[in-house]
PDB file of C-alpha atoms and ligand atoms in Angstrom:
ATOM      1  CA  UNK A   1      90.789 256.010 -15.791  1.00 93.00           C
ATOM      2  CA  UNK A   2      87.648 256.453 -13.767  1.00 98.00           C
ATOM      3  CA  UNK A   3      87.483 260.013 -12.018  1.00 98.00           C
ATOM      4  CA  UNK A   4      85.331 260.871  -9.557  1.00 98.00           C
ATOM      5  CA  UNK A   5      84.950 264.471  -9.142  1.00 98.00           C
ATOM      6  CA  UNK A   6      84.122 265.648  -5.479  1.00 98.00           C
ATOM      7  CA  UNK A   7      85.541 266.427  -1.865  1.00 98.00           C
ATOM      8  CA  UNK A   8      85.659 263.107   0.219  1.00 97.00           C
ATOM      9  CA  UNK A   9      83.180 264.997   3.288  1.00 96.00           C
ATOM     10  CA  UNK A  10      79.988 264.081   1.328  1.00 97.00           C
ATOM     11  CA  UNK A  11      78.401 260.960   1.764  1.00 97.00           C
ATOM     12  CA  UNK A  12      77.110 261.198  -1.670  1.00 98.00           C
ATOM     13  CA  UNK A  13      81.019 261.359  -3.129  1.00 98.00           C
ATOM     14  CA  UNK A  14      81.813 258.769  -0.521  1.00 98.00           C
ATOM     15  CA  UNK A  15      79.500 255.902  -1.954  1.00 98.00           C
ATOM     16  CA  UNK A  16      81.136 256.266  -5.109  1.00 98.00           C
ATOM     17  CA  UNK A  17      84.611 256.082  -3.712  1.00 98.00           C
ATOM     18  CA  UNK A  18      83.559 252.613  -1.351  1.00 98.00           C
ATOM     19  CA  UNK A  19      82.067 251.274  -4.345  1.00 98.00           C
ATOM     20  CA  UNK A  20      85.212 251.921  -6.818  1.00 98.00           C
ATOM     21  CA  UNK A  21      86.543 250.721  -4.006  1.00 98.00           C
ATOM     22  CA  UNK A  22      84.829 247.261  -2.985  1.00 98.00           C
ATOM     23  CA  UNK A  23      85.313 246.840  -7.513  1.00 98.00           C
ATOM     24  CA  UNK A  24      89.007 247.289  -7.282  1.00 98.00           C
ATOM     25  CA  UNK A  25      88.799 249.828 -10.087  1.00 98.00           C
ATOM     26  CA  UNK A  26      91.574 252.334 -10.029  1.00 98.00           C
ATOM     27  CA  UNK A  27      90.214 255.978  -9.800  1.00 98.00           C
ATOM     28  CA  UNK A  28      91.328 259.376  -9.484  1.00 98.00           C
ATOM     29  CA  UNK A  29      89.451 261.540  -7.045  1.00 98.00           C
ATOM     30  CA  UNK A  30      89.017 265.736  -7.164  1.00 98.00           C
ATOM     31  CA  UNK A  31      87.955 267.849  -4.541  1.00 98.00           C
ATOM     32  CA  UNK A  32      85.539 270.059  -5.867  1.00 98.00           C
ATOM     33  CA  UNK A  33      82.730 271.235  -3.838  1.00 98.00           C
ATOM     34  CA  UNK A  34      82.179 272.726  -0.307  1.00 96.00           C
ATOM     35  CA  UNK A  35      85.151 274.884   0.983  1.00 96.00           C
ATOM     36  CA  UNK A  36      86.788 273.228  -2.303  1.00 98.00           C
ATOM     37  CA  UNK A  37      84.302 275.307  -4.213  1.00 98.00           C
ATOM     38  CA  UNK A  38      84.730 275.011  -8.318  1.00 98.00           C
ATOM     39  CA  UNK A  39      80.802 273.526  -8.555  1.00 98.00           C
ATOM     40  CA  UNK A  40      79.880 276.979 -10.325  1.00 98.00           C
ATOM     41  CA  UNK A  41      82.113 277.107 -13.158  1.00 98.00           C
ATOM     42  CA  UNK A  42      80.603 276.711 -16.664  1.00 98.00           C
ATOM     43  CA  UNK A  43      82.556 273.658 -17.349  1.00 98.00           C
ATOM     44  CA  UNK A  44      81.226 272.135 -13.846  1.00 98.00           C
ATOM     45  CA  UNK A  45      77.730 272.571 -14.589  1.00 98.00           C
ATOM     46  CA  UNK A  46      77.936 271.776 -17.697  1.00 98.00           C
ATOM     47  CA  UNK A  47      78.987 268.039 -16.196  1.00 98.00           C
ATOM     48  CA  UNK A  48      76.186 268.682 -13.528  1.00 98.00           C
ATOM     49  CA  UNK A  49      73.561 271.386 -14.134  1.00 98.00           C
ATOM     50  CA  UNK A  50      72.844 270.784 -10.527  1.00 98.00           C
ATOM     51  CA  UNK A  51      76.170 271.787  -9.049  1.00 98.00           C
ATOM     52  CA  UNK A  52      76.369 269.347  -6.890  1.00 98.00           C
ATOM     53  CA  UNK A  53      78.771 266.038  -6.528  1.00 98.00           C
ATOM     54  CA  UNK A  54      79.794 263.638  -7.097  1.00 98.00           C
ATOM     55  CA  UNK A  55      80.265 263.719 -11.125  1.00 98.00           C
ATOM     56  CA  UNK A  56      82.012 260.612 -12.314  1.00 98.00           C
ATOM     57  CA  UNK A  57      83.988 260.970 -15.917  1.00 98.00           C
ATOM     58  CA  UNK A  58      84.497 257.435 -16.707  1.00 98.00           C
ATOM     59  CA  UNK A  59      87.045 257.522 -20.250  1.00 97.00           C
ATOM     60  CA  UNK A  60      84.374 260.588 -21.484  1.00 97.00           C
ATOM     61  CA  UNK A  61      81.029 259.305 -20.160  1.00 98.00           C
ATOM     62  CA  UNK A  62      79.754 261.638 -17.275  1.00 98.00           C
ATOM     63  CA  UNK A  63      76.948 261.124 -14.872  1.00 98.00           C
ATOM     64  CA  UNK A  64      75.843 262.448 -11.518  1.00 98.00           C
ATOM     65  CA  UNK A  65      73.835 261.105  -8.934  1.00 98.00           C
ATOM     66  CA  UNK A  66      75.092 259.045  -6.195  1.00 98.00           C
ATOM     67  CA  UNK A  67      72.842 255.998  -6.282  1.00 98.00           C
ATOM     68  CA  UNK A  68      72.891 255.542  -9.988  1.00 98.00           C
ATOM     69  CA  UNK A  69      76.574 255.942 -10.251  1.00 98.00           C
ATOM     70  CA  UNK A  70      76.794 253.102  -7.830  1.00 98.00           C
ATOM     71  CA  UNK A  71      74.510 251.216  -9.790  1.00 98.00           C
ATOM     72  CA  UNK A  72      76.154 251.632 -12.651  1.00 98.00           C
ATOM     73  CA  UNK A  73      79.383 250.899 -11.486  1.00 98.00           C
ATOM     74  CA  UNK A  74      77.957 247.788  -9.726  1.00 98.00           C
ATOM     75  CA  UNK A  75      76.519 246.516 -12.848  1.00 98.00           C
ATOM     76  CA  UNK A  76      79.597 247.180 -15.158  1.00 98.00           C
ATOM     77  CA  UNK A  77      82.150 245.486 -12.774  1.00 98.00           C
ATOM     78  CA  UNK A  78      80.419 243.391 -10.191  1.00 98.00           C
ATOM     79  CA  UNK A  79      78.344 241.173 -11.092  1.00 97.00           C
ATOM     80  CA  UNK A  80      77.058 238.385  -8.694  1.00 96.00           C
ATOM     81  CA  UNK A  81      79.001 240.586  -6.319  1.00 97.00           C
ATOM     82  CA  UNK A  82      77.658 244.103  -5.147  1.00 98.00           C
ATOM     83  CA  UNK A  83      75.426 243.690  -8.628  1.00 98.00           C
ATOM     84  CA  UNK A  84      72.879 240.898  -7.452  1.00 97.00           C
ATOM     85  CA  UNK A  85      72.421 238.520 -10.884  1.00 96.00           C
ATOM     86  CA  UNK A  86      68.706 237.431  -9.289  1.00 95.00           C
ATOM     87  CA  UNK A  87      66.416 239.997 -10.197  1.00 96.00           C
ATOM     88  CA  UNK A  88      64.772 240.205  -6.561  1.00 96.00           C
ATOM     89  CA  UNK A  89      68.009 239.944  -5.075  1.00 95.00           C
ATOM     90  CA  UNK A  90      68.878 243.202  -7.600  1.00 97.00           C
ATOM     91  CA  UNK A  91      65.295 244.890  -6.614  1.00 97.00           C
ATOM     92  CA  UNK A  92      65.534 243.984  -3.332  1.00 97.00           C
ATOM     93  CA  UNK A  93      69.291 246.085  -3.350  1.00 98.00           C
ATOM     94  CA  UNK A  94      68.038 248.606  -5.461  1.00 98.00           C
ATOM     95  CA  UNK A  95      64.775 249.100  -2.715  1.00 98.00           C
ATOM     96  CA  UNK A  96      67.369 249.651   0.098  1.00 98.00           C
ATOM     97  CA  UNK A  97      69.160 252.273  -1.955  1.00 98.00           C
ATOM     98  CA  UNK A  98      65.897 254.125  -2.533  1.00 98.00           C
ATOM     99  CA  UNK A  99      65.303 253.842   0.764  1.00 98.00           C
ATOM    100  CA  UNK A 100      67.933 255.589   1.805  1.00 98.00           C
ATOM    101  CA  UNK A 101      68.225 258.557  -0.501  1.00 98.00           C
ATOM    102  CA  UNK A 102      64.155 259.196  -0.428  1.00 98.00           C
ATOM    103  CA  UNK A 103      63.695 258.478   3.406  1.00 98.00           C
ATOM    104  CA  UNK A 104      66.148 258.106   5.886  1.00 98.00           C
ATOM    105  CA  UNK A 105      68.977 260.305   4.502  1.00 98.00           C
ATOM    106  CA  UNK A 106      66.534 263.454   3.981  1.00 98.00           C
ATOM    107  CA  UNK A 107      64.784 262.570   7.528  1.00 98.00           C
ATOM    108  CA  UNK A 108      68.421 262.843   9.448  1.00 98.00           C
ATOM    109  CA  UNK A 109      69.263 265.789   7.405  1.00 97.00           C
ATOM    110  CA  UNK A 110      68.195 268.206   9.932  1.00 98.00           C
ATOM    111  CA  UNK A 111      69.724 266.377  13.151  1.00 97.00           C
ATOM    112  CA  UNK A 112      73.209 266.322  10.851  1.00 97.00           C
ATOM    113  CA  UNK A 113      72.898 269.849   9.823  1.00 97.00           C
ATOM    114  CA  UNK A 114      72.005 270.815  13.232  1.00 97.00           C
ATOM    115  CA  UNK A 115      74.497 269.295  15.245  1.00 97.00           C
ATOM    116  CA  UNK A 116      77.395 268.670  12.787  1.00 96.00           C
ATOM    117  CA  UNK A 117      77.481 271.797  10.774  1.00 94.00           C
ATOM    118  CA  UNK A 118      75.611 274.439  12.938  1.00 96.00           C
ATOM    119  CA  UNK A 119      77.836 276.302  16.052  1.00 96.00           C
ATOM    120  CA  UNK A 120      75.934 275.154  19.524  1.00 95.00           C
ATOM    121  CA  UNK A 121      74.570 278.636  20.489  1.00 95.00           C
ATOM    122  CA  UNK A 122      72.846 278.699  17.243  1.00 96.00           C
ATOM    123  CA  UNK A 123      70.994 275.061  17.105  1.00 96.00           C
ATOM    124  CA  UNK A 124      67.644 274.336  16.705  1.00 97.00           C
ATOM    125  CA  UNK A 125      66.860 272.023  18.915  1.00 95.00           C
ATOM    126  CA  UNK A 126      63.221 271.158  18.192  1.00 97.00           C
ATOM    127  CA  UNK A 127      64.331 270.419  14.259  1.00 97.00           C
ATOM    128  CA  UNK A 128      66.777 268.189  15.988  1.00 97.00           C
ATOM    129  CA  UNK A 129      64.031 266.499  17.932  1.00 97.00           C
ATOM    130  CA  UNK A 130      61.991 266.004  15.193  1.00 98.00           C
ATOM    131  CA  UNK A 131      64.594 264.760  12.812  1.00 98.00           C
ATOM    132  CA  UNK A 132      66.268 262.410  15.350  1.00 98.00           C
ATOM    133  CA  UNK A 133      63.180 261.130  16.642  1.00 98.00           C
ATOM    134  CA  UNK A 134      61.788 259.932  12.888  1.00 98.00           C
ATOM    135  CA  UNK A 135      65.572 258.686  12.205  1.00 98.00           C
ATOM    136  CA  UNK A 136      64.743 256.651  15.073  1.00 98.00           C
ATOM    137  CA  UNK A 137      61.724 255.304  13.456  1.00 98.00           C
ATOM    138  CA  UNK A 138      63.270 254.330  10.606  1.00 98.00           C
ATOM    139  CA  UNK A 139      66.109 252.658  12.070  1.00 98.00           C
ATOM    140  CA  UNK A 140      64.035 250.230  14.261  1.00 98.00           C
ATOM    141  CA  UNK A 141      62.979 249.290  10.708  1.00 98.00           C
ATOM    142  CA  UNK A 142      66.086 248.573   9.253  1.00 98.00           C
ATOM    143  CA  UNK A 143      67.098 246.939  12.679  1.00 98.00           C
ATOM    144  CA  UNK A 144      63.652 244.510  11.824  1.00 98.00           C
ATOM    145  CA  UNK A 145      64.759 243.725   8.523  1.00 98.00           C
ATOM    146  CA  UNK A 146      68.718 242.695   9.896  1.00 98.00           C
ATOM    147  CA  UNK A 147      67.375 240.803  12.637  1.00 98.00           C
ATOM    148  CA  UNK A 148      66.999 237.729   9.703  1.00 95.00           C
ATOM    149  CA  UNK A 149      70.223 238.569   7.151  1.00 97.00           C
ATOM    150  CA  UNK A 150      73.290 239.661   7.664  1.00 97.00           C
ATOM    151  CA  UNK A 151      73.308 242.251   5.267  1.00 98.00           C
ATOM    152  CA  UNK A 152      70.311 244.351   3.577  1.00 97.00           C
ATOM    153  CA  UNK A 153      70.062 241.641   0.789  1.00 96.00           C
ATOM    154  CA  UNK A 154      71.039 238.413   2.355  1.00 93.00           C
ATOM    155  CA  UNK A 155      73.881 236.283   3.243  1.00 93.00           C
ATOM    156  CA  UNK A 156      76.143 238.831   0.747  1.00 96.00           C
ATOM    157  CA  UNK A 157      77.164 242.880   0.679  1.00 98.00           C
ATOM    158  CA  UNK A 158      75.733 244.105  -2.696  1.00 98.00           C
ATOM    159  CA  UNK A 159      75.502 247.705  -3.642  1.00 98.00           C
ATOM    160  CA  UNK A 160      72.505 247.690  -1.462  1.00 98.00           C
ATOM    161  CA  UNK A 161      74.702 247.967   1.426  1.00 98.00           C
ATOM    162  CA  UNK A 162      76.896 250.908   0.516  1.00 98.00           C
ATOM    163  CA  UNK A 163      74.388 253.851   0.592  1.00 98.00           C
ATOM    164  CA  UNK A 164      72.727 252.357   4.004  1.00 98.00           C
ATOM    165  CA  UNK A 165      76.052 251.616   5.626  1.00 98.00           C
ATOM    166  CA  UNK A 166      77.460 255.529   5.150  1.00 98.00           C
ATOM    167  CA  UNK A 167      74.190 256.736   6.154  1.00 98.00           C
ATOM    168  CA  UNK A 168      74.598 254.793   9.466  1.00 98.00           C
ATOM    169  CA  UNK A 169      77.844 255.726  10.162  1.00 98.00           C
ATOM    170  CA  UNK A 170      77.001 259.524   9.928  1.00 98.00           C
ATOM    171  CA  UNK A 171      74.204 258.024  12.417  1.00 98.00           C
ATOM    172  CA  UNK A 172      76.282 256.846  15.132  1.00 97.00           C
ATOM    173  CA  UNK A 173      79.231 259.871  14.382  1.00 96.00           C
ATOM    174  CA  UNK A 174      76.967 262.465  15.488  1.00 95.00           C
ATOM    175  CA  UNK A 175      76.242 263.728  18.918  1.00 95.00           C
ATOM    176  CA  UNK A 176      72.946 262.772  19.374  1.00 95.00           C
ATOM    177  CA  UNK A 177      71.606 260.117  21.806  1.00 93.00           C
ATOM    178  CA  UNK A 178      70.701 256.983  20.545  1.00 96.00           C
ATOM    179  CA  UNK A 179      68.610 254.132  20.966  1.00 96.00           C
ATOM    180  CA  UNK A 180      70.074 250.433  20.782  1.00 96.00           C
ATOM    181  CA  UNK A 181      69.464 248.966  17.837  1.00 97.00           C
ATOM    182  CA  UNK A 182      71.857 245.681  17.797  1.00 98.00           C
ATOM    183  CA  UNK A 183      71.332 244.069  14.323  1.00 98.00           C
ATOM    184  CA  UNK A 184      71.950 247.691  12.579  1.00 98.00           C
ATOM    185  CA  UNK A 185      74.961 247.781  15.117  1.00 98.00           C
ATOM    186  CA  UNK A 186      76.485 244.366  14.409  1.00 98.00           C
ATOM    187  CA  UNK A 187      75.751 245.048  10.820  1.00 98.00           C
ATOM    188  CA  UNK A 188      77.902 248.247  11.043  1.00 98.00           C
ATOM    189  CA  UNK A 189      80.656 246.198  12.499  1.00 98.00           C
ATOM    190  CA  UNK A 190      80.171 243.844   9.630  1.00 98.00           C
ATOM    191  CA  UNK A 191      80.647 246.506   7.088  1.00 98.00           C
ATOM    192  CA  UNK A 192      83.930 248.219   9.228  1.00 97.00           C
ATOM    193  CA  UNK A 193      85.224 245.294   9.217  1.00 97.00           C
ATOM    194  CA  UNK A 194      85.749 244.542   5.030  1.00 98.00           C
ATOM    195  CA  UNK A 195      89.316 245.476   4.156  1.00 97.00           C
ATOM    196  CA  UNK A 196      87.815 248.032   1.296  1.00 97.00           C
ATOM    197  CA  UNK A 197      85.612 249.755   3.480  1.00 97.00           C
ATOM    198  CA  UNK A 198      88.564 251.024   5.418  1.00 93.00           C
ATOM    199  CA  UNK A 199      89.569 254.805   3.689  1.00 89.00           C
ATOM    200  CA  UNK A 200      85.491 255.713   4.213  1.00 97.00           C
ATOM    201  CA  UNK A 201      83.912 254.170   7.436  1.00 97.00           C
ATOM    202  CA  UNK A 202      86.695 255.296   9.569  1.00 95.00           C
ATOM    203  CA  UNK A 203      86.214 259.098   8.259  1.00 96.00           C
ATOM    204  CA  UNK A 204      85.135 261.756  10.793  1.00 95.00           C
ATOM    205  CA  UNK A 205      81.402 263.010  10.572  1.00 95.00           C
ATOM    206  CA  UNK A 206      82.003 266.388   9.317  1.00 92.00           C
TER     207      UNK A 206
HETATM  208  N1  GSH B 301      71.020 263.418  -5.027  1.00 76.99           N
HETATM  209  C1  GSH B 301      72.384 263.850  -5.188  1.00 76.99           C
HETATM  210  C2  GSH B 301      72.707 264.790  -4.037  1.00 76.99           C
HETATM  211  C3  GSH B 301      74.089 265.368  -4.174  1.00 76.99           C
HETATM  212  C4  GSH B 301      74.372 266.357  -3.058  1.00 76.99           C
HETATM  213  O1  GSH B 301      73.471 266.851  -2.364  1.00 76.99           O
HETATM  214  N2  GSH B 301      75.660 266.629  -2.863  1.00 76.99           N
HETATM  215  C5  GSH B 301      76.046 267.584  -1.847  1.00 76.99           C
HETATM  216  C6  GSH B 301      77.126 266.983  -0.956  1.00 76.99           C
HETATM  217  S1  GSH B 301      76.555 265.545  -0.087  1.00 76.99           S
HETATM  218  C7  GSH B 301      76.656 268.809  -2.510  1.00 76.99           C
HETATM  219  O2  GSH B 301      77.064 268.756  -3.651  1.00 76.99           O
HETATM  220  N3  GSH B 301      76.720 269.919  -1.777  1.00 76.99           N
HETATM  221  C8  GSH B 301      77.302 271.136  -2.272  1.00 76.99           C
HETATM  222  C9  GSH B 301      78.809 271.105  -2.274  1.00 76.99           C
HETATM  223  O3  GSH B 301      79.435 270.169  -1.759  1.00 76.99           O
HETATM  224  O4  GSH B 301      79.369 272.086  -2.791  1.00 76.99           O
HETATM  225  C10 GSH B 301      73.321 262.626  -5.187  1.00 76.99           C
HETATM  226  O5  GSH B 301      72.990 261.649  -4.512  1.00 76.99           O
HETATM  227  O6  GSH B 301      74.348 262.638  -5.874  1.00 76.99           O
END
């Protein structure tokens, strides 16, 4: 069975749970990591020489790094469904998902570390400026690009969606103020809304 090795509060582990998930494939989940600690160990590392989750151990074949263990999972179990059989319907996913983990998720970083993980009297509040101000920036492009699909690819969720969609709702969980941005809103609703997506979007920004 499929075991995905990580406590549920990242948004890295959670990708890989929505995804297993949206495949129907049975997994078994392990906190490891944070206050869970057990990312140092010699047999951890030797899984992730990064210490960091997730790690997936799928019957003996062990990989880290969010994205690609979505992809991966995508392409082994859903295809024409969150794996896109059109390759510019795939690229087009796979763009979204690089998007993400190469520019909006590190741009917000410092807002969510700031104001989620960081006690009020101790905040930098110019870092949170700066980071929720370029988020901003990069949202109004994402809300450009919904304005004509209903989801990042098209008419259909694909793995392009997962990524995106957690990175959002860590957007609108966090105390920051916000601009409107409808079509990434409705979108958002669109993604609450799937039966699958249930045990992840509903989790508390922490
Ligand atoms: N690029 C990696 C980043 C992984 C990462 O930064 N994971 C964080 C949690 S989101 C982590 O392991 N933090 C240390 C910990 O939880 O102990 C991925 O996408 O898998």
């Amino acid at each position: 069975m499929l075991r995905i090795l990580g406590r549920i509060s990242s948004i890295n582990v959670q990708k890989v749970v929505w995804c297993a998930r949206e495949l129907e494939l049975p997994f078994e989940r392990i906190d490891i990591g944070g206050a869970f600690g057990g990312t140092d160990t010699p047999a951890y590392r030797a899984m992730n020489p990064n210490g960091l989750v997730p790690v997936i151990d799928d019957d003996g074949f062990v990989m880290w790094e969010s994205n690609a263990i979505v992809r991966y999972l995508a392409a082994g179990h859903g295809e024409g469904s969150l794996w896109p059989i059109p390759l510019k319907a795939r690229a087009d996913a796979d763009r979204w998902m690089d998007w993400q983990a190469t520019e909006l998720g590190p741009t917000m970083r410092d807002a969510f570390i700031q104001l989620v993980r960081t006690a009020p009297d101790k905040r930098d509040q110019a870092r949170v400026a700066a980071s929720a101000n370029a988020s901003e920036r990069l949202i109004a492009i994402l809300d450009g690009h919904l304005a004509q699909c209903d989801y990042v690819t098209g008419r259909a969720f694909t793995m392009g969606d997962i990524p995106l969609g957690l990175q959002i709702h860590r957007w609108l969980g966090m105390p920051v103020s916000r601009a409107p941005h409808p079509n990434v809103e409705a979108w958002y609703a669109r993604l609450r809304a799937r039966p699958r997506a249930q045990d992840v979007l509903t989790l508390p920004v922490t």
